[in-house]
Amino acid sequence: MKFNSKILVAGASGMVGSAIVRNLRKQGYFNIIEATRNRVDFIVQEETKEYFNRNKPEYVFVTAAKVGGIMANKKYKGDFLYQNLMIQNNIIHYSMISDVTKLVFLGSSCIYPKFATQPITEDQLMTGPLEPTNDGYALAKIAGIKMCEAYKEQYGFNAISLMPTNLYGPNDNFDIETSHVLPGFIARFHKAKLNNDPYVECWGDGSPYREFLHVDDLADASVFCMKNYEDSSIINVGTGIDLTIKELAEKISNVVGYTGIIKWNTNKPNGTHRKLLNVDRLSNLGWKYSIDLEEGLNKTYDWYLRNYNA
Ligand SMILES: NC(=O)c1ccc[n+]([C@@H]2O[C@H](COP(=O)([O-])OP(=O)(O)OC[C@H]3O[C@@H](n4cnc5c(N)ncnc54)[C@H](OP(=O)(O)O)[C@@H]3O)[C@@H](O)[C@H]2O)c1
């Protein structure tokens, strides 16, 4: 990838897309096409075709997707399945048709079986049943991975698939109803602090383990893999370190400065007990995360106060 290469970031206004744009600019790439939904709706085949004909990108990052937390995934399962299939099919297909040099597709750690052996190695894909709450989203992502593999095999199209762990950082979704656990906790503990609420209620018993990666690290890994990873096998991106949801809630409560009690509603589901990625494949290529959770949470709360909360 040259500094003047035409690089398309699909989903450039999202958390991951905007972080990839920041990372590319910081490294000196300047010919970046920021595809946002008000310029092109990737669900629509004709719009996607026309957008690729007009812009003729050389490199493509696929970060446009319908993304959400456990509640949104359960309630809008059909939308998650349909929209993600359409978006990725259109982008991957027209990237191949228009001779894109290389494409990076972003999957997710939820593509792995519910009862995968921990830490999860890449070869466990499609070895068991999925977590039912988000199987619509996971199935769409698995189809995207398989499409990249099939287009590589059939057409020699250079497409790779990255499987990031749970992400957080600037431009995350902090909506209490539809967010992922970490930004949801930030918003709820912040609100509870402002309202002087005596307690914050969280779902489950806090025992599940989760891994979190700052989105600036994911962006760095995505650009690194665009330059250094050629294999059609998927590659995990994470820290390789996890903590319990209870520990996460306590950390966020401290960062926010909330002094009330954390109550656990055990009538609500816990979700998968543990989801930790094995990151040996990426580590062996020479990439490692640089933002630890303490630093990342402080930075994210600062960003939330400056932007979202305003
Ligand atoms: N967030 C995580 O924890 C996480 C973890 C693992 C993997 N990932 C993957 O990373 C990728 C990006 O996630 P994210 O967290 O950055 O999500 P995000 O903040 O919701 O960003 C997604 C972007 O895609 C755009 N988009 C959605 N539908 C579109 C369409 N039909 N046409 C054009 N653009 C469209 C959205 O635009 P609008 O804002 O206008 O809708 C938004 O800018 C996804 O593939 C996701 O699966 C995320």
Short mmCIF file of C-alpha atoms and ligand atoms in Angstrom, two decimals:
data_model
loop_
_atom_site.label_atom_id
_atom_site.label_comp_id
_atom_site.label_asym_id
_atom_site.label_seq_id
_atom_site.Cartn_x
_atom_site.Cartn_y
_atom_site.Cartn_z
CA MET A 1 0.00 0.00 0.00
CA LYS A 2 1.55 3.32 -1.09
CA PHE A 3 0.93 6.63 0.65
CA ASN A 4 -1.06 7.85 -2.36
CA SER A 5 -3.05 4.61 -2.83
CA LYS A 6 -6.82 5.09 -3.04
CA ILE A 7 -8.14 3.56 0.18
CA LEU A 8 -11.88 3.15 0.72
CA VAL A 9 -13.13 2.94 4.30
CA ALA A 10 -16.73 1.69 4.17
CA GLY A 11 -18.50 2.81 7.36
CA ALA A 12 -16.12 5.74 7.92
CA SER A 13 -18.39 7.51 10.41
CA GLY A 14 -18.64 4.46 12.69
CA MET A 15 -16.44 3.64 15.68
CA VAL A 16 -14.10 1.30 13.77
CA GLY A 17 -14.22 3.13 10.42
CA SER A 18 -13.36 6.50 11.96
CA ALA A 19 -10.49 4.91 13.93
CA ILE A 20 -9.08 3.34 10.74
CA VAL A 21 -9.27 6.74 8.98
CA ARG A 22 -7.39 8.36 11.92
CA ASN A 23 -4.76 5.61 11.87
CA LEU A 24 -4.23 5.81 8.09
CA ARG A 25 -3.87 9.62 8.22
CA LYS A 26 -1.42 9.36 11.15
CA GLN A 27 0.72 6.93 9.12
CA GLY A 28 0.79 9.31 6.12
CA TYR A 29 -1.88 7.85 3.80
CA PHE A 30 -3.77 10.76 2.29
CA ASN A 31 -5.94 9.42 -0.54
CA ILE A 32 -8.74 8.12 1.67
CA ILE A 33 -12.33 7.76 0.49
CA GLU A 34 -14.64 8.00 3.49
CA ALA A 35 -17.84 6.14 2.59
CA THR A 36 -20.64 7.20 4.92
CA ARG A 37 -24.29 6.20 4.65
CA ASN A 38 -25.39 9.66 3.43
CA ARG A 39 -23.08 9.15 0.39
CA VAL A 40 -23.86 5.50 -0.35
CA ASP A 41 -26.25 2.89 1.04
CA PHE A 42 -24.35 -0.38 0.69
CA ILE A 43 -27.57 -2.37 1.12
CA VAL A 44 -28.56 -1.21 -2.36
CA GLN A 45 -26.72 -3.11 -5.08
CA GLU A 46 -27.02 -0.42 -7.80
CA GLU A 47 -25.74 2.31 -5.46
CA THR A 48 -22.76 0.17 -4.45
CA LYS A 49 -21.94 -0.66 -8.07
CA GLU A 50 -22.12 3.00 -9.08
CA TYR A 51 -20.02 4.07 -6.07
CA PHE A 52 -17.24 1.60 -6.94
CA ASN A 53 -17.34 2.60 -10.65
CA ARG A 54 -17.04 6.25 -9.72
CA ASN A 55 -14.37 5.98 -6.99
CA LYS A 56 -12.24 3.03 -8.22
CA PRO A 57 -10.54 2.27 -4.86
CA GLU A 58 -7.37 0.16 -4.68
CA TYR A 59 -7.75 -0.97 -1.06
CA VAL A 60 -10.98 -1.50 0.90
CA PHE A 61 -11.74 -1.80 4.62
CA VAL A 62 -15.26 -3.22 5.23
CA THR A 63 -16.42 -1.70 8.52
CA ALA A 64 -19.97 -0.79 7.40
CA ALA A 65 -22.35 -3.07 9.25
CA LYS A 66 -25.40 -3.20 11.48
CA VAL A 67 -23.89 -3.53 14.96
CA GLY A 68 -25.46 -3.67 18.43
CA GLY A 69 -25.53 -5.19 21.89
CA ILE A 70 -27.34 -8.26 23.21
CA MET A 71 -30.80 -6.62 23.41
CA ALA A 72 -30.66 -5.18 19.89
CA ASN A 73 -29.33 -8.46 18.45
CA LYS A 74 -32.17 -10.43 20.05
CA LYS A 75 -34.95 -7.99 19.14
CA TYR A 76 -33.87 -7.19 15.57
CA LYS A 77 -32.36 -10.55 14.57
CA GLY A 78 -33.85 -10.44 11.05
CA ASP A 79 -32.49 -6.92 10.41
CA PHE A 80 -29.03 -7.94 11.62
CA LEU A 81 -29.01 -10.95 9.31
CA TYR A 82 -30.45 -9.20 6.23
CA GLN A 83 -28.58 -5.89 6.42
CA ASN A 84 -25.18 -7.39 7.14
CA LEU A 85 -25.53 -9.96 4.36
CA MET A 86 -26.52 -7.26 1.86
CA ILE A 87 -23.83 -4.75 2.87
CA GLN A 88 -20.94 -7.23 2.82
CA ASN A 89 -22.12 -9.07 -0.32
CA ASN A 90 -22.33 -5.82 -2.26
CA ILE A 91 -19.00 -4.42 -1.05
CA ILE A 92 -17.02 -7.66 -1.47
CA HIS A 93 -18.58 -8.41 -4.87
CA TYR A 94 -18.02 -4.96 -6.39
CA SER A 95 -14.51 -4.80 -4.91
CA MET A 96 -13.68 -7.99 -6.80
CA ILE A 97 -15.44 -6.80 -10.00
CA SER A 98 -13.60 -3.47 -9.94
CA ASP A 99 -10.15 -5.05 -9.43
CA VAL A 100 -9.49 -3.84 -5.89
CA THR A 101 -5.93 -4.87 -4.92
CA LYS A 102 -6.84 -6.01 -1.40
CA LEU A 103 -9.82 -6.02 0.96
CA VAL A 104 -10.02 -6.37 4.74
CA PHE A 105 -13.33 -7.72 6.07
CA LEU A 106 -14.20 -7.35 9.74
CA GLY A 107 -16.00 -10.21 11.45
CA SER A 108 -16.46 -10.58 15.18
CA SER A 109 -15.60 -12.98 18.01
CA CYS A 110 -19.32 -13.96 18.20
CA ILE A 111 -18.87 -16.10 15.06
CA TYR A 112 -17.32 -18.79 17.26
CA PRO A 113 -19.37 -21.62 18.84
CA LYS A 114 -21.04 -20.87 22.19
CA PHE A 115 -19.01 -23.62 23.87
CA ALA A 116 -15.68 -23.04 22.12
CA THR A 117 -12.56 -24.09 24.02
CA GLN A 118 -10.91 -21.05 25.62
CA PRO A 119 -8.87 -19.13 24.59
CA ILE A 120 -10.56 -19.44 21.18
CA THR A 121 -8.31 -20.39 18.28
CA GLU A 122 -9.27 -19.54 14.71
CA ASP A 123 -9.70 -23.21 13.75
CA GLN A 124 -12.79 -23.49 16.00
CA LEU A 125 -14.94 -21.65 13.45
CA MET A 126 -18.03 -23.77 12.58
CA THR A 127 -17.25 -26.56 15.03
CA GLY A 128 -20.42 -26.16 17.16
CA PRO A 129 -23.72 -24.30 17.71
CA LEU A 130 -23.74 -20.49 18.00
CA GLU A 131 -24.99 -18.37 20.92
CA PRO A 132 -28.73 -18.12 19.99
CA THR A 133 -29.18 -14.44 21.02
CA ASN A 134 -26.92 -13.16 18.23
CA ASP A 135 -26.92 -15.99 15.71
CA GLY A 136 -28.44 -13.74 12.99
CA TYR A 137 -25.48 -11.38 13.17
CA ALA A 138 -22.96 -14.25 13.55
CA LEU A 139 -24.34 -16.16 10.55
CA ALA A 140 -24.08 -13.05 8.36
CA LYS A 141 -20.46 -12.58 9.46
CA ILE A 142 -19.65 -16.25 8.78
CA ALA A 143 -21.12 -15.82 5.28
CA GLY A 144 -18.82 -12.79 4.79
CA ILE A 145 -15.77 -14.81 5.84
CA LYS A 146 -16.74 -17.64 3.49
CA MET A 147 -17.34 -15.20 0.64
CA CYS A 148 -13.83 -13.75 1.07
CA GLU A 149 -12.38 -17.28 1.07
CA ALA A 150 -14.44 -18.36 -1.96
CA TYR A 151 -13.62 -15.25 -4.01
CA LYS A 152 -9.93 -15.78 -3.23
CA GLU A 153 -10.14 -19.42 -4.33
CA GLN A 154 -12.29 -18.84 -7.43
CA TYR A 155 -11.10 -15.43 -8.67
CA GLY A 156 -7.76 -14.95 -6.89
CA PHE A 157 -9.28 -11.90 -5.17
CA ASN A 158 -7.06 -10.81 -2.26
CA ALA A 159 -9.45 -10.61 0.69
CA ILE A 160 -8.64 -11.27 4.35
CA SER A 161 -10.93 -11.52 7.39
CA LEU A 162 -10.13 -10.21 10.88
CA MET A 163 -12.03 -11.34 13.99
CA PRO A 164 -11.90 -8.58 16.60
CA THR A 165 -12.84 -9.12 20.24
CA ASN A 166 -15.19 -6.65 22.01
CA LEU A 167 -14.20 -3.10 21.08
CA TYR A 168 -14.66 0.26 22.78
CA GLY A 169 -13.51 3.85 22.38
CA PRO A 170 -14.43 7.14 20.67
CA ASN A 171 -17.60 7.13 18.52
CA ASP A 172 -18.97 4.06 20.30
CA ASN A 173 -22.74 3.73 20.76
CA PHE A 174 -23.58 4.87 24.31
CA ASP A 175 -27.35 4.39 23.98
CA ILE A 176 -28.54 2.49 27.05
CA GLU A 177 -31.01 0.34 25.04
CA THR A 178 -28.83 -0.71 22.09
CA SER A 179 -25.20 -0.43 23.24
CA HIS A 180 -22.63 -3.10 24.04
CA VAL A 181 -21.85 -3.77 27.71
CA LEU A 182 -18.86 -1.41 28.18
CA PRO A 183 -20.27 1.83 26.69
CA GLY A 184 -23.66 0.93 28.24
CA PHE A 185 -22.01 0.80 31.70
CA ILE A 186 -20.28 4.16 31.09
CA ALA A 187 -23.60 5.81 30.17
CA ARG A 188 -25.52 4.20 33.03
CA PHE A 189 -22.96 4.88 35.76
CA HIS A 190 -22.61 8.46 34.53
CA LYS A 191 -26.39 8.97 34.61
CA ALA A 192 -26.59 7.40 38.08
CA LYS A 193 -23.84 9.74 39.31
CA LEU A 194 -25.68 12.82 37.99
CA ASN A 195 -29.00 11.64 39.50
CA ASN A 196 -27.41 10.58 42.82
CA ASP A 197 -29.05 7.15 42.34
CA PRO A 198 -28.35 4.83 45.30
CA TYR A 199 -27.68 1.85 43.04
CA VAL A 200 -27.13 0.74 39.43
CA GLU A 201 -28.71 -2.55 38.36
CA CYS A 202 -26.71 -4.74 35.98
CA TRP A 203 -27.81 -7.90 34.13
CA GLY A 204 -26.80 -11.36 35.32
CA ASP A 205 -24.49 -12.12 38.24
CA GLY A 206 -21.35 -10.46 36.87
CA SER A 207 -19.45 -13.75 36.60
CA PRO A 208 -18.93 -14.00 32.80
CA TYR A 209 -15.46 -13.17 31.49
CA ARG A 210 -14.94 -10.76 28.59
CA GLU A 211 -11.98 -9.33 26.70
CA PHE A 212 -11.87 -5.69 25.49
CA LEU A 213 -9.67 -3.95 22.92
CA HIS A 214 -9.46 -0.18 22.38
CA VAL A 215 -10.65 0.68 18.88
CA ASP A 216 -7.42 2.59 18.09
CA ASP A 217 -5.54 -0.68 18.62
CA LEU A 218 -7.99 -2.54 16.36
CA ALA A 219 -7.50 0.14 13.69
CA ASP A 220 -3.74 -0.26 13.97
CA ALA A 221 -4.06 -4.05 13.66
CA SER A 222 -6.36 -3.68 10.62
CA VAL A 223 -3.85 -1.49 8.76
CA PHE A 224 -1.02 -3.81 9.89
CA CYS A 225 -2.87 -6.83 8.46
CA MET A 226 -3.71 -5.00 5.23
CA LYS A 227 0.08 -4.63 4.81
CA ASN A 228 1.35 -7.89 6.31
CA TYR A 229 -1.27 -10.68 6.32
CA GLU A 230 -1.96 -12.64 3.12
CA ASP A 231 -3.52 -15.89 4.32
CA SER A 232 -7.16 -16.73 3.57
CA SER A 233 -7.57 -18.15 7.12
CA ILE A 234 -9.26 -15.78 9.55
CA ILE A 235 -7.11 -14.01 12.15
CA ASN A 236 -8.13 -13.02 15.72
CA VAL A 237 -7.49 -9.52 17.04
CA GLY A 238 -7.53 -8.93 20.79
CA THR A 239 -5.39 -8.48 23.88
CA GLY A 240 -5.48 -12.10 25.03
CA ILE A 241 -6.51 -10.83 28.51
CA ASP A 242 -10.01 -10.93 30.03
CA LEU A 243 -11.79 -9.90 33.24
CA THR A 244 -15.21 -10.56 34.77
CA ILE A 245 -18.17 -8.29 34.02
CA LYS A 246 -18.25 -7.57 37.76
CA GLU A 247 -14.63 -6.35 37.66
CA LEU A 248 -15.44 -4.28 34.59
CA ALA A 249 -18.45 -2.66 36.31
CA GLU A 250 -16.30 -1.80 39.34
CA LYS A 251 -13.54 -0.30 37.15
CA ILE A 252 -16.06 1.82 35.22
CA SER A 253 -17.80 2.91 38.41
CA ASN A 254 -14.38 4.15 39.67
CA VAL A 255 -13.47 5.90 36.41
CA VAL A 256 -16.86 7.67 36.35
CA GLY A 257 -16.68 8.50 40.07
CA TYR A 258 -19.98 6.83 40.96
CA THR A 259 -20.16 6.05 44.70
CA GLY A 260 -23.42 4.05 44.90
CA ILE A 261 -23.97 0.30 44.95
CA ILE A 262 -23.86 -2.14 42.00
CA LYS A 263 -26.80 -4.59 42.15
CA TRP A 264 -26.82 -7.77 40.02
CA ASN A 265 -30.18 -8.90 38.63
CA THR A 266 -29.78 -12.66 38.43
CA ASN A 267 -33.19 -13.03 36.72
CA LYS A 268 -31.53 -11.61 33.60
CA PRO A 269 -29.28 -13.80 31.41
CA ASN A 270 -25.51 -13.88 31.80
CA GLY A 271 -24.73 -14.73 28.16
CA THR A 272 -21.75 -16.89 27.22
CA HIS A 273 -19.56 -17.65 30.26
CA ARG A 274 -16.22 -16.81 28.65
CA LYS A 275 -15.10 -15.37 25.32
CA LEU A 276 -11.36 -14.93 25.15
CA LEU A 277 -9.50 -14.96 21.86
CA ASN A 278 -6.24 -16.75 21.29
CA VAL A 279 -4.13 -14.07 19.59
CA ASP A 280 -1.01 -16.14 18.84
CA ARG A 281 -1.44 -15.91 15.05
CA LEU A 282 -1.31 -12.09 15.13
CA SER A 283 1.37 -11.96 17.87
CA ASN A 284 3.59 -14.23 15.76
CA LEU A 285 3.41 -11.65 12.95
CA GLY A 286 4.77 -9.04 15.39
CA TRP A 287 1.64 -7.05 16.39
CA LYS A 288 0.56 -6.32 19.98
CA TYR A 289 -2.00 -3.95 21.53
CA SER A 290 -0.68 -0.75 23.15
CA ILE A 291 -3.62 0.69 25.17
CA ASP A 292 -4.38 -1.19 28.40
CA LEU A 293 -7.91 -1.24 29.83
CA GLU A 294 -7.31 1.38 32.58
CA GLU A 295 -5.92 3.89 30.10
CA GLY A 296 -8.58 3.05 27.52
CA LEU A 297 -11.48 3.46 29.97
CA ASN A 298 -10.19 6.86 31.15
CA LYS A 299 -9.73 8.04 27.55
CA THR A 300 -13.19 6.79 26.56
CA TYR A 301 -14.93 8.46 29.51
CA ASP A 302 -13.13 11.74 28.67
CA TRP A 303 -14.36 11.40 25.07
CA TYR A 304 -17.90 10.65 26.27
CA LEU A 305 -17.93 13.75 28.47
CA ARG A 306 -16.61 15.98 25.66
CA ASN A 307 -18.77 14.62 22.85
CA TYR A 308 -21.63 12.29 23.50
CA ASN A 309 -22.87 13.75 26.73
CA ALA A 310 -22.83 17.29 25.30
N1 LIG B 1 -18.14 -2.67 18.21
C1 LIG B 1 -17.58 -3.83 18.53
O1 LIG B 1 -17.40 -4.17 19.71
C2 LIG B 1 -17.13 -4.78 17.44
C3 LIG B 1 -16.52 -5.98 17.83
C4 LIG B 1 -16.10 -6.85 16.85
C5 LIG B 1 -16.28 -6.55 15.52
N2 LIG B 1 -16.89 -5.39 15.17
C6 LIG B 1 -17.07 -5.14 13.74
O2 LIG B 1 -16.49 -3.92 13.34
C7 LIG B 1 -17.27 -3.34 12.30
C8 LIG B 1 -17.61 -1.90 12.64
O3 LIG B 1 -18.31 -1.88 13.88
P1 LIG B 1 -18.53 -0.50 14.68
O4 LIG B 1 -18.55 -0.85 16.11
O5 LIG B 1 -17.62 0.54 14.15
O6 LIG B 1 -20.05 -0.16 14.26
P2 LIG B 1 -20.69 1.28 14.05
O7 LIG B 1 -20.06 2.29 14.93
O8 LIG B 1 -22.18 1.08 14.17
O9 LIG B 1 -20.31 1.63 12.57
C9 LIG B 1 -20.90 0.98 11.48
C10 LIG B 1 -20.91 1.97 10.34
O10 LIG B 1 -21.52 1.34 9.22
C11 LIG B 1 -22.40 2.27 8.62
N3 LIG B 1 -23.47 1.60 7.91
C12 LIG B 1 -24.43 0.79 8.42
N4 LIG B 1 -25.27 0.41 7.45
C13 LIG B 1 -24.83 1.00 6.30
C14 LIG B 1 -25.28 0.98 4.97
N5 LIG B 1 -26.37 0.30 4.61
N6 LIG B 1 -24.60 1.69 4.05
C15 LIG B 1 -23.51 2.42 4.39
N7 LIG B 1 -23.02 2.46 5.64
C16 LIG B 1 -23.68 1.76 6.59
C17 LIG B 1 -22.96 3.05 9.79
O11 LIG B 1 -23.54 4.25 9.34
P3 LIG B 1 -24.77 4.89 10.18
O12 LIG B 1 -24.14 5.41 11.42
O13 LIG B 1 -25.29 5.94 9.28
O14 LIG B 1 -25.74 3.78 10.43
C18 LIG B 1 -21.71 3.23 10.64
O15 LIG B 1 -20.98 4.34 10.24
C19 LIG B 1 -18.49 -4.24 12.11
O16 LIG B 1 -18.27 -5.11 11.04
C20 LIG B 1 -18.54 -5.03 13.38
O17 LIG B 1 -19.11 -6.29 13.17
C21 LIG B 1 -17.30 -4.48 16.10
#
